[in-house]
């Protein structure tokens, strides 16, 4: 019995050490910009809205000089409508933060775990980025085009404008006809970087050998 208990403890220790793997280098995001767009079913300039949300923290993990993954925390409490002003801005922003949409009191942050980057050739964007987005407690694997540049431990990612289905993340009016007038697709575009690079020094991410 003692031997069995000792064996279990050793196995648990090994698992814990593996889970606590330390990367050779961690580069923190120092600059970020995230924009969003939402649309009504009848898509016109007057029926579309846009705004911003802020990144709370972000980092890229490296094994030696190889970019392994990235971890990002989005502050949903910073969500703001930017295409209206005064009372309309306050009303729309509060509605987006309420239980009608993002429910930020219960879900104050969203998370994105970048899992891999696949280089592209002959395209407007040099890579496809893959990762897991957790929003309102729902995790989904997503992908989107982006320009990705890695120089040593410096990383810059500039995404295309890409779409998410808000219903995949339970972002909708729970019981209201208003929801039928809103498109399910919401658009996102962002830029994150660990530091500013001159255009001449930007090197696209390369395939792992």
Short mmCIF file of N, CA, C and O in Angstrom, two decimals, residues 41-146:
data_model
loop_
_atom_site.label_atom_id
_atom_site.label_comp_id
_atom_site.label_asym_id
_atom_site.label_seq_id
_atom_site.Cartn_x
_atom_site.Cartn_y
_atom_site.Cartn_z
N UNK A 41 -29.42 43.74 -39.85
CA UNK A 41 -29.70 42.89 -41.01
C UNK A 41 -29.72 43.72 -42.28
O UNK A 41 -29.15 43.34 -43.30
N UNK A 42 -30.37 44.86 -42.22
CA UNK A 42 -30.33 45.80 -43.34
C UNK A 42 -29.08 46.64 -43.14
O UNK A 42 -29.07 47.60 -42.37
N UNK A 43 -28.00 46.25 -43.80
CA UNK A 43 -26.69 46.83 -43.54
C UNK A 43 -26.53 48.16 -44.26
O UNK A 43 -26.38 48.22 -45.47
N UNK A 44 -26.58 49.23 -43.52
CA UNK A 44 -26.32 50.56 -44.04
C UNK A 44 -25.37 51.25 -43.07
O UNK A 44 -25.13 50.77 -41.96
N UNK A 45 -24.83 52.37 -43.48
CA UNK A 45 -23.91 53.09 -42.61
C UNK A 45 -24.60 53.50 -41.31
O UNK A 45 -24.01 53.46 -40.23
N UNK A 46 -25.89 53.88 -41.43
CA UNK A 46 -26.62 54.33 -40.25
C UNK A 46 -26.96 53.20 -39.29
O UNK A 46 -27.18 53.42 -38.11
N UNK A 47 -27.02 51.96 -39.81
CA UNK A 47 -27.41 50.83 -38.97
C UNK A 47 -26.23 49.97 -38.56
O UNK A 47 -26.40 48.87 -38.06
N UNK A 48 -25.02 50.46 -38.78
CA UNK A 48 -23.82 49.75 -38.38
C UNK A 48 -23.16 50.50 -37.22
O UNK A 48 -23.26 51.73 -37.14
N UNK A 49 -22.51 49.75 -36.36
CA UNK A 49 -21.82 50.39 -35.24
C UNK A 49 -20.41 49.82 -35.12
O UNK A 49 -20.15 48.68 -35.51
N UNK A 50 -19.52 50.61 -34.57
CA UNK A 50 -18.14 50.16 -34.38
C UNK A 50 -17.62 50.74 -33.08
O UNK A 50 -18.19 51.66 -32.50
N UNK A 51 -16.50 50.17 -32.62
CA UNK A 51 -15.91 50.67 -31.38
C UNK A 51 -14.62 49.95 -31.07
O UNK A 51 -13.99 49.36 -31.96
N UNK A 52 -14.23 50.01 -29.83
CA UNK A 52 -12.95 49.45 -29.41
C UNK A 52 -13.11 48.64 -28.14
O UNK A 52 -14.10 48.74 -27.42
N UNK A 53 -12.11 47.83 -27.87
CA UNK A 53 -11.96 47.13 -26.60
C UNK A 53 -10.46 47.02 -26.35
O UNK A 53 -9.67 46.97 -27.31
N UNK A 54 -10.05 46.99 -25.09
CA UNK A 54 -8.63 47.04 -24.78
C UNK A 54 -8.07 45.68 -24.36
O UNK A 54 -8.77 44.87 -23.76
N UNK A 55 -6.81 45.49 -24.70
CA UNK A 55 -6.09 44.30 -24.26
C UNK A 55 -5.59 44.52 -22.83
O UNK A 55 -4.92 45.52 -22.56
N UNK A 56 -5.91 43.61 -21.94
CA UNK A 56 -5.45 43.72 -20.55
C UNK A 56 -4.01 43.25 -20.42
O UNK A 56 -3.20 43.86 -19.72
N UNK A 57 -3.68 42.16 -21.09
CA UNK A 57 -2.31 41.64 -21.07
C UNK A 57 -2.12 40.71 -22.25
O UNK A 57 -3.08 40.15 -22.78
N UNK A 58 -0.86 40.54 -22.64
CA UNK A 58 -0.56 39.64 -23.74
C UNK A 58 0.91 39.25 -23.73
O UNK A 58 1.76 40.04 -23.31
N UNK A 59 1.19 38.04 -24.17
CA UNK A 59 2.58 37.59 -24.21
C UNK A 59 2.75 36.51 -25.25
O UNK A 59 1.81 35.80 -25.62
N UNK A 60 3.99 36.39 -25.75
CA UNK A 60 4.39 35.34 -26.68
C UNK A 60 5.45 34.47 -26.00
O UNK A 60 6.39 35.00 -25.40
N UNK A 61 5.30 33.16 -26.10
CA UNK A 61 6.24 32.23 -25.48
C UNK A 61 7.17 31.62 -26.53
O UNK A 61 6.71 31.18 -27.60
N UNK A 62 8.44 31.58 -26.21
CA UNK A 62 9.46 31.05 -27.13
C UNK A 62 10.17 29.86 -26.51
O UNK A 62 10.45 29.85 -25.31
N UNK A 63 10.46 28.87 -27.33
CA UNK A 63 11.34 27.76 -26.97
C UNK A 63 12.62 27.97 -27.75
O UNK A 63 12.65 27.79 -28.97
N UNK A 64 13.67 28.40 -27.06
CA UNK A 64 14.89 28.87 -27.71
C UNK A 64 14.51 30.09 -28.54
O UNK A 64 14.09 31.08 -28.01
N UNK A 65 14.61 30.00 -29.87
CA UNK A 65 14.24 31.15 -30.70
C UNK A 65 12.96 30.89 -31.49
O UNK A 65 12.60 31.67 -32.37
N UNK A 66 12.29 29.79 -31.18
CA UNK A 66 11.08 29.41 -31.92
C UNK A 66 9.84 29.88 -31.18
O UNK A 66 9.66 29.60 -29.99
N UNK A 67 8.98 30.61 -31.85
CA UNK A 67 7.72 31.06 -31.27
C UNK A 67 6.80 29.86 -31.07
O UNK A 67 6.47 29.16 -32.03
N UNK A 68 6.40 29.61 -29.83
CA UNK A 68 5.59 28.44 -29.50
C UNK A 68 4.10 28.77 -29.51
O UNK A 68 3.29 28.11 -30.15
N UNK A 69 3.71 29.81 -28.77
CA UNK A 69 2.31 30.20 -28.70
C UNK A 69 2.19 31.60 -28.12
O UNK A 69 3.20 32.26 -27.84
N UNK A 70 0.96 32.03 -27.95
CA UNK A 70 0.70 33.34 -27.36
C UNK A 70 -0.52 33.29 -26.48
O UNK A 70 -1.43 32.48 -26.71
N UNK A 71 -0.54 34.14 -25.47
CA UNK A 71 -1.66 34.17 -24.53
C UNK A 71 -2.09 35.62 -24.34
O UNK A 71 -1.26 36.48 -24.01
N UNK A 72 -3.41 35.88 -24.51
CA UNK A 72 -3.91 37.24 -24.48
C UNK A 72 -5.18 37.32 -23.64
O UNK A 72 -6.05 36.46 -23.74
N UNK A 73 -5.27 38.36 -22.83
CA UNK A 73 -6.44 38.60 -21.99
C UNK A 73 -7.05 39.93 -22.41
O UNK A 73 -6.37 40.96 -22.41
N UNK A 74 -8.34 39.92 -22.77
CA UNK A 74 -9.04 41.11 -23.25
C UNK A 74 -9.95 41.64 -22.15
O UNK A 74 -10.75 40.88 -21.58
N UNK A 75 -9.85 42.91 -21.85
CA UNK A 75 -10.66 43.53 -20.81
C UNK A 75 -12.02 43.92 -21.37
O UNK A 75 -12.17 44.98 -22.00
N UNK A 76 -13.03 43.09 -21.17
CA UNK A 76 -14.34 43.35 -21.73
C UNK A 76 -15.01 44.56 -21.08
O UNK A 76 -15.93 45.16 -21.65
N UNK A 77 -14.56 44.94 -19.90
CA UNK A 77 -15.12 46.11 -19.24
C UNK A 77 -14.74 47.40 -19.96
O UNK A 77 -15.35 48.45 -19.74
N UNK A 78 -13.73 47.34 -20.81
CA UNK A 78 -13.29 48.51 -21.56
C UNK A 78 -14.04 48.67 -22.88
O UNK A 78 -13.80 49.61 -23.63
N UNK A 79 -14.94 47.74 -23.17
CA UNK A 79 -15.73 47.78 -24.40
C UNK A 79 -16.43 49.12 -24.56
O UNK A 79 -17.06 49.61 -23.62
N UNK A 80 -16.32 49.72 -25.76
CA UNK A 80 -16.92 51.04 -25.95
C UNK A 80 -17.35 51.21 -27.39
O UNK A 80 -16.67 50.78 -28.33
N UNK A 81 -18.51 51.83 -27.58
CA UNK A 81 -18.97 52.22 -28.91
C UNK A 81 -18.27 53.52 -29.29
O UNK A 81 -18.21 54.45 -28.48
N UNK A 82 -17.76 53.58 -30.51
CA UNK A 82 -16.97 54.75 -30.89
C UNK A 82 -17.55 55.55 -32.03
O UNK A 82 -17.01 56.59 -32.39
N UNK A 83 -18.65 55.08 -32.63
CA UNK A 83 -19.19 55.76 -33.80
C UNK A 83 -20.37 56.67 -33.46
O UNK A 83 -20.97 57.28 -34.34
N UNK A 84 -20.73 56.73 -32.18
CA UNK A 84 -21.80 57.63 -31.71
C UNK A 84 -21.24 58.44 -30.54
O UNK A 84 -20.17 58.14 -30.02
N UNK A 85 -21.98 59.44 -30.12
CA UNK A 85 -21.46 60.30 -29.05
C UNK A 85 -22.54 60.64 -28.04
O UNK A 85 -23.73 60.37 -28.25
N UNK A 86 -22.09 61.21 -26.95
CA UNK A 86 -22.97 61.71 -25.89
C UNK A 86 -23.89 60.61 -25.36
O UNK A 86 -23.44 59.52 -25.06
N UNK A 87 -25.19 60.89 -25.29
CA UNK A 87 -26.14 59.95 -24.69
C UNK A 87 -26.24 58.66 -25.49
O UNK A 87 -26.40 57.58 -24.91
N UNK A 88 -26.17 58.75 -26.82
CA UNK A 88 -26.25 57.55 -27.66
C UNK A 88 -25.07 56.62 -27.40
O UNK A 88 -25.22 55.39 -27.39
N UNK A 89 -23.89 57.19 -27.19
CA UNK A 89 -22.71 56.38 -26.91
C UNK A 89 -22.85 55.65 -25.58
O UNK A 89 -22.56 54.46 -25.47
N UNK A 90 -23.31 56.37 -24.56
CA UNK A 90 -23.50 55.76 -23.24
C UNK A 90 -24.54 54.66 -23.30
O UNK A 90 -24.35 53.56 -22.75
N UNK A 91 -25.64 54.91 -23.98
CA UNK A 91 -26.73 53.94 -24.08
C UNK A 91 -26.27 52.67 -24.79
O UNK A 91 -26.52 51.56 -24.31
N UNK A 92 -25.61 52.82 -25.95
CA UNK A 92 -25.16 51.66 -26.71
C UNK A 92 -24.08 50.90 -25.96
O UNK A 92 -24.11 49.66 -25.90
N UNK A 93 -23.12 51.61 -25.37
CA UNK A 93 -22.05 50.95 -24.62
C UNK A 93 -22.61 50.15 -23.45
O UNK A 93 -22.22 49.00 -23.22
N UNK A 94 -23.53 50.74 -22.71
CA UNK A 94 -24.13 50.04 -21.57
C UNK A 94 -24.93 48.82 -22.02
O UNK A 94 -24.95 47.79 -21.34
N UNK A 95 -25.60 48.94 -23.17
CA UNK A 95 -26.37 47.81 -23.69
C UNK A 95 -25.44 46.66 -24.07
O UNK A 95 -25.73 45.48 -23.78
N UNK A 96 -24.32 46.98 -24.69
CA UNK A 96 -23.35 45.94 -25.08
C UNK A 96 -22.75 45.25 -23.86
O UNK A 96 -22.45 44.05 -23.89
N UNK A 97 -22.58 45.98 -22.77
CA UNK A 97 -22.00 45.42 -21.56
C UNK A 97 -23.01 44.65 -20.72
O UNK A 97 -22.63 43.89 -19.82
N UNK A 98 -24.27 44.83 -21.01
CA UNK A 98 -25.34 44.23 -20.20
C UNK A 98 -25.55 42.76 -20.53
O UNK A 98 -24.88 42.18 -21.40
N UNK A 99 -26.53 42.16 -19.86
CA UNK A 99 -26.86 40.75 -20.11
C UNK A 99 -27.43 40.54 -21.50
O UNK A 99 -27.53 39.40 -21.97
N UNK A 100 -27.80 41.63 -22.19
CA UNK A 100 -28.29 41.51 -23.56
C UNK A 100 -27.21 41.01 -24.51
O UNK A 100 -27.51 40.37 -25.52
N UNK A 101 -25.95 41.33 -24.18
CA UNK A 101 -24.87 40.96 -25.09
C UNK A 101 -23.69 40.31 -24.36
O UNK A 101 -23.66 39.10 -24.18
N UNK A 102 -22.70 41.10 -23.92
CA UNK A 102 -21.45 40.52 -23.43
C UNK A 102 -21.41 40.26 -21.93
O UNK A 102 -20.48 39.62 -21.45
N UNK A 103 -22.36 40.76 -21.19
CA UNK A 103 -22.51 40.45 -19.76
C UNK A 103 -21.17 40.58 -19.02
O UNK A 103 -20.65 39.63 -18.42
N UNK A 104 -20.59 41.77 -19.06
CA UNK A 104 -19.22 41.95 -18.60
C UNK A 104 -19.06 41.83 -17.08
O UNK A 104 -17.96 41.56 -16.60
N UNK A 105 -20.13 42.03 -16.32
CA UNK A 105 -20.00 41.84 -14.87
C UNK A 105 -19.70 40.38 -14.54
O UNK A 105 -18.91 40.08 -13.63
N UNK A 106 -20.33 39.47 -15.25
CA UNK A 106 -20.12 38.04 -15.01
C UNK A 106 -18.89 37.53 -15.76
O UNK A 106 -18.18 36.63 -15.28
N UNK A 107 -18.63 38.12 -16.92
CA UNK A 107 -17.49 37.69 -17.75
C UNK A 107 -16.62 38.92 -18.06
O UNK A 107 -16.68 39.46 -19.17
N UNK A 108 -15.82 39.38 -17.09
CA UNK A 108 -15.06 40.63 -17.26
C UNK A 108 -13.91 40.53 -18.25
O UNK A 108 -13.42 41.56 -18.71
N UNK A 109 -13.49 39.32 -18.59
CA UNK A 109 -12.39 39.17 -19.55
C UNK A 109 -12.74 38.11 -20.59
O UNK A 109 -13.53 37.20 -20.34
N UNK A 110 -12.14 38.26 -21.74
CA UNK A 110 -12.13 37.22 -22.78
C UNK A 110 -10.68 36.81 -22.97
O UNK A 110 -9.76 37.58 -22.65
N UNK A 111 -10.46 35.61 -23.47
CA UNK A 111 -9.08 35.12 -23.63
C UNK A 111 -8.88 34.53 -25.03
O UNK A 111 -9.79 33.93 -25.59
N UNK A 112 -7.69 34.74 -25.54
CA UNK A 112 -7.31 34.13 -26.82
C UNK A 112 -5.97 33.45 -26.66
O UNK A 112 -4.99 34.07 -26.25
N UNK A 113 -5.94 32.16 -26.94
CA UNK A 113 -4.70 31.38 -26.89
C UNK A 113 -4.27 31.08 -28.32
O UNK A 113 -4.90 30.29 -29.02
N UNK A 114 -3.22 31.75 -28.77
CA UNK A 114 -2.68 31.53 -30.10
C UNK A 114 -1.93 30.20 -30.11
O UNK A 114 -1.00 30.01 -29.33
N UNK A 115 -2.34 29.29 -31.00
CA UNK A 115 -1.76 27.95 -30.99
C UNK A 115 -0.80 27.69 -32.15
O UNK A 115 0.15 26.94 -31.99
N UNK A 116 -1.06 28.30 -33.29
CA UNK A 116 -0.13 28.09 -34.41
C UNK A 116 -0.30 29.17 -35.46
O UNK A 116 -1.34 29.83 -35.55
N UNK A 117 0.76 29.35 -36.25
CA UNK A 117 0.77 30.32 -37.34
C UNK A 117 1.26 29.59 -38.59
O UNK A 117 2.34 29.01 -38.59
N UNK A 118 0.45 29.60 -39.64
CA UNK A 118 0.82 28.93 -40.89
C UNK A 118 1.13 30.00 -41.94
O UNK A 118 0.25 30.78 -42.31
N UNK A 119 2.37 30.06 -42.42
CA UNK A 119 2.73 31.06 -43.44
C UNK A 119 1.96 30.83 -44.74
O UNK A 119 1.66 29.69 -45.13
N UNK A 120 1.64 31.92 -45.41
CA UNK A 120 0.96 31.88 -46.70
C UNK A 120 1.85 32.51 -47.76
O UNK A 120 2.63 33.41 -47.48
N UNK A 121 1.68 32.03 -48.99
CA UNK A 121 2.41 32.61 -50.12
C UNK A 121 1.41 33.21 -51.10
O UNK A 121 0.27 32.74 -51.22
N UNK A 122 1.84 34.26 -51.79
CA UNK A 122 1.03 34.89 -52.82
C UNK A 122 -0.34 35.32 -52.28
O UNK A 122 -1.39 35.04 -52.87
N UNK A 123 -0.32 35.98 -51.15
CA UNK A 123 -1.56 36.42 -50.54
C UNK A 123 -1.38 37.83 -49.99
O UNK A 123 -0.25 38.28 -49.75
N UNK A 124 -2.49 38.54 -49.80
CA UNK A 124 -2.42 39.89 -49.23
C UNK A 124 -1.86 39.85 -47.82
O UNK A 124 -1.17 40.77 -47.39
N UNK A 125 -2.13 38.75 -47.10
CA UNK A 125 -1.60 38.55 -45.75
C UNK A 125 -0.65 37.37 -45.76
O UNK A 125 -0.88 36.37 -46.45
N UNK A 126 0.43 37.45 -44.98
CA UNK A 126 1.48 36.44 -45.08
C UNK A 126 1.24 35.20 -44.23
O UNK A 126 2.02 34.25 -44.30
N UNK A 127 0.17 35.17 -43.43
CA UNK A 127 -0.03 34.03 -42.53
C UNK A 127 -1.51 33.81 -42.24
O UNK A 127 -2.35 34.70 -42.43
N UNK A 128 -1.82 32.60 -41.77
CA UNK A 128 -3.10 32.30 -41.14
C UNK A 128 -2.83 31.99 -39.68
O UNK A 128 -1.98 31.16 -39.36
N UNK A 129 -3.52 32.68 -38.79
CA UNK A 129 -3.35 32.51 -37.35
C UNK A 129 -4.48 31.63 -36.81
O UNK A 129 -5.65 31.84 -37.15
N UNK A 130 -4.12 30.64 -35.98
CA UNK A 130 -5.09 29.74 -35.37
C UNK A 130 -5.00 29.89 -33.85
O UNK A 130 -3.92 30.13 -33.30
N UNK A 131 -6.15 29.73 -33.20
CA UNK A 131 -6.14 29.79 -31.74
C UNK A 131 -7.50 29.52 -31.16
O UNK A 131 -8.49 29.30 -31.88
N UNK A 132 -7.57 29.51 -29.84
CA UNK A 132 -8.81 29.26 -29.10
C UNK A 132 -9.27 30.56 -28.44
O UNK A 132 -8.55 31.12 -27.62
N UNK A 133 -10.47 30.98 -28.79
CA UNK A 133 -11.06 32.18 -28.21
C UNK A 133 -12.10 31.77 -27.17
O UNK A 133 -12.99 30.97 -27.46
N UNK A 134 -11.97 32.31 -25.96
CA UNK A 134 -12.95 32.08 -24.90
C UNK A 134 -13.67 33.38 -24.62
O UNK A 134 -13.07 34.36 -24.18
N UNK A 135 -14.97 33.39 -24.89
CA UNK A 135 -15.79 34.59 -24.74
C UNK A 135 -17.10 34.20 -24.06
O UNK A 135 -17.76 33.26 -24.51
N UNK A 136 -17.45 34.85 -22.99
CA UNK A 136 -18.64 34.53 -22.20
C UNK A 136 -18.63 33.06 -21.75
O UNK A 136 -19.66 32.40 -21.71
N UNK A 137 -17.44 32.56 -21.44
CA UNK A 137 -17.31 31.20 -20.94
C UNK A 137 -17.37 30.14 -22.01
O UNK A 137 -17.29 28.94 -21.71
N UNK A 138 -17.47 30.54 -23.29
CA UNK A 138 -17.53 29.59 -24.40
C UNK A 138 -16.20 29.62 -25.16
O UNK A 138 -15.74 30.70 -25.54
N UNK A 139 -15.62 28.45 -25.37
CA UNK A 139 -14.35 28.38 -26.09
C UNK A 139 -14.55 27.80 -27.48
O UNK A 139 -15.16 26.75 -27.64
N UNK A 140 -14.04 28.51 -28.48
CA UNK A 140 -14.13 28.06 -29.87
C UNK A 140 -12.77 28.24 -30.54
O UNK A 140 -12.05 29.21 -30.27
N UNK A 141 -12.42 27.31 -31.42
CA UNK A 141 -11.20 27.45 -32.22
C UNK A 141 -11.52 28.33 -33.42
O UNK A 141 -12.50 28.10 -34.13
N UNK A 142 -10.70 29.34 -33.63
CA UNK A 142 -10.91 30.27 -34.74
C UNK A 142 -9.63 30.40 -35.54
O UNK A 142 -8.54 30.00 -35.09
N UNK A 143 -9.75 30.97 -36.74
CA UNK A 143 -8.57 31.26 -37.56
C UNK A 143 -8.86 32.52 -38.37
O UNK A 143 -10.03 32.84 -38.64
N UNK A 144 -7.80 33.22 -38.75
CA UNK A 144 -7.98 34.45 -39.50
C UNK A 144 -6.67 34.82 -40.20
O UNK A 144 -5.58 34.44 -39.75
N UNK A 145 -6.74 35.56 -41.31
CA UNK A 145 -5.53 36.02 -42.00
C UNK A 145 -4.87 37.14 -41.22
O UNK A 145 -5.55 37.92 -40.55
N UNK A 146 -3.57 37.23 -41.33
CA UNK A 146 -2.84 38.30 -40.64
C UNK A 146 -1.45 38.45 -41.25
O UNK A 146 -0.91 37.52 -41.87
#
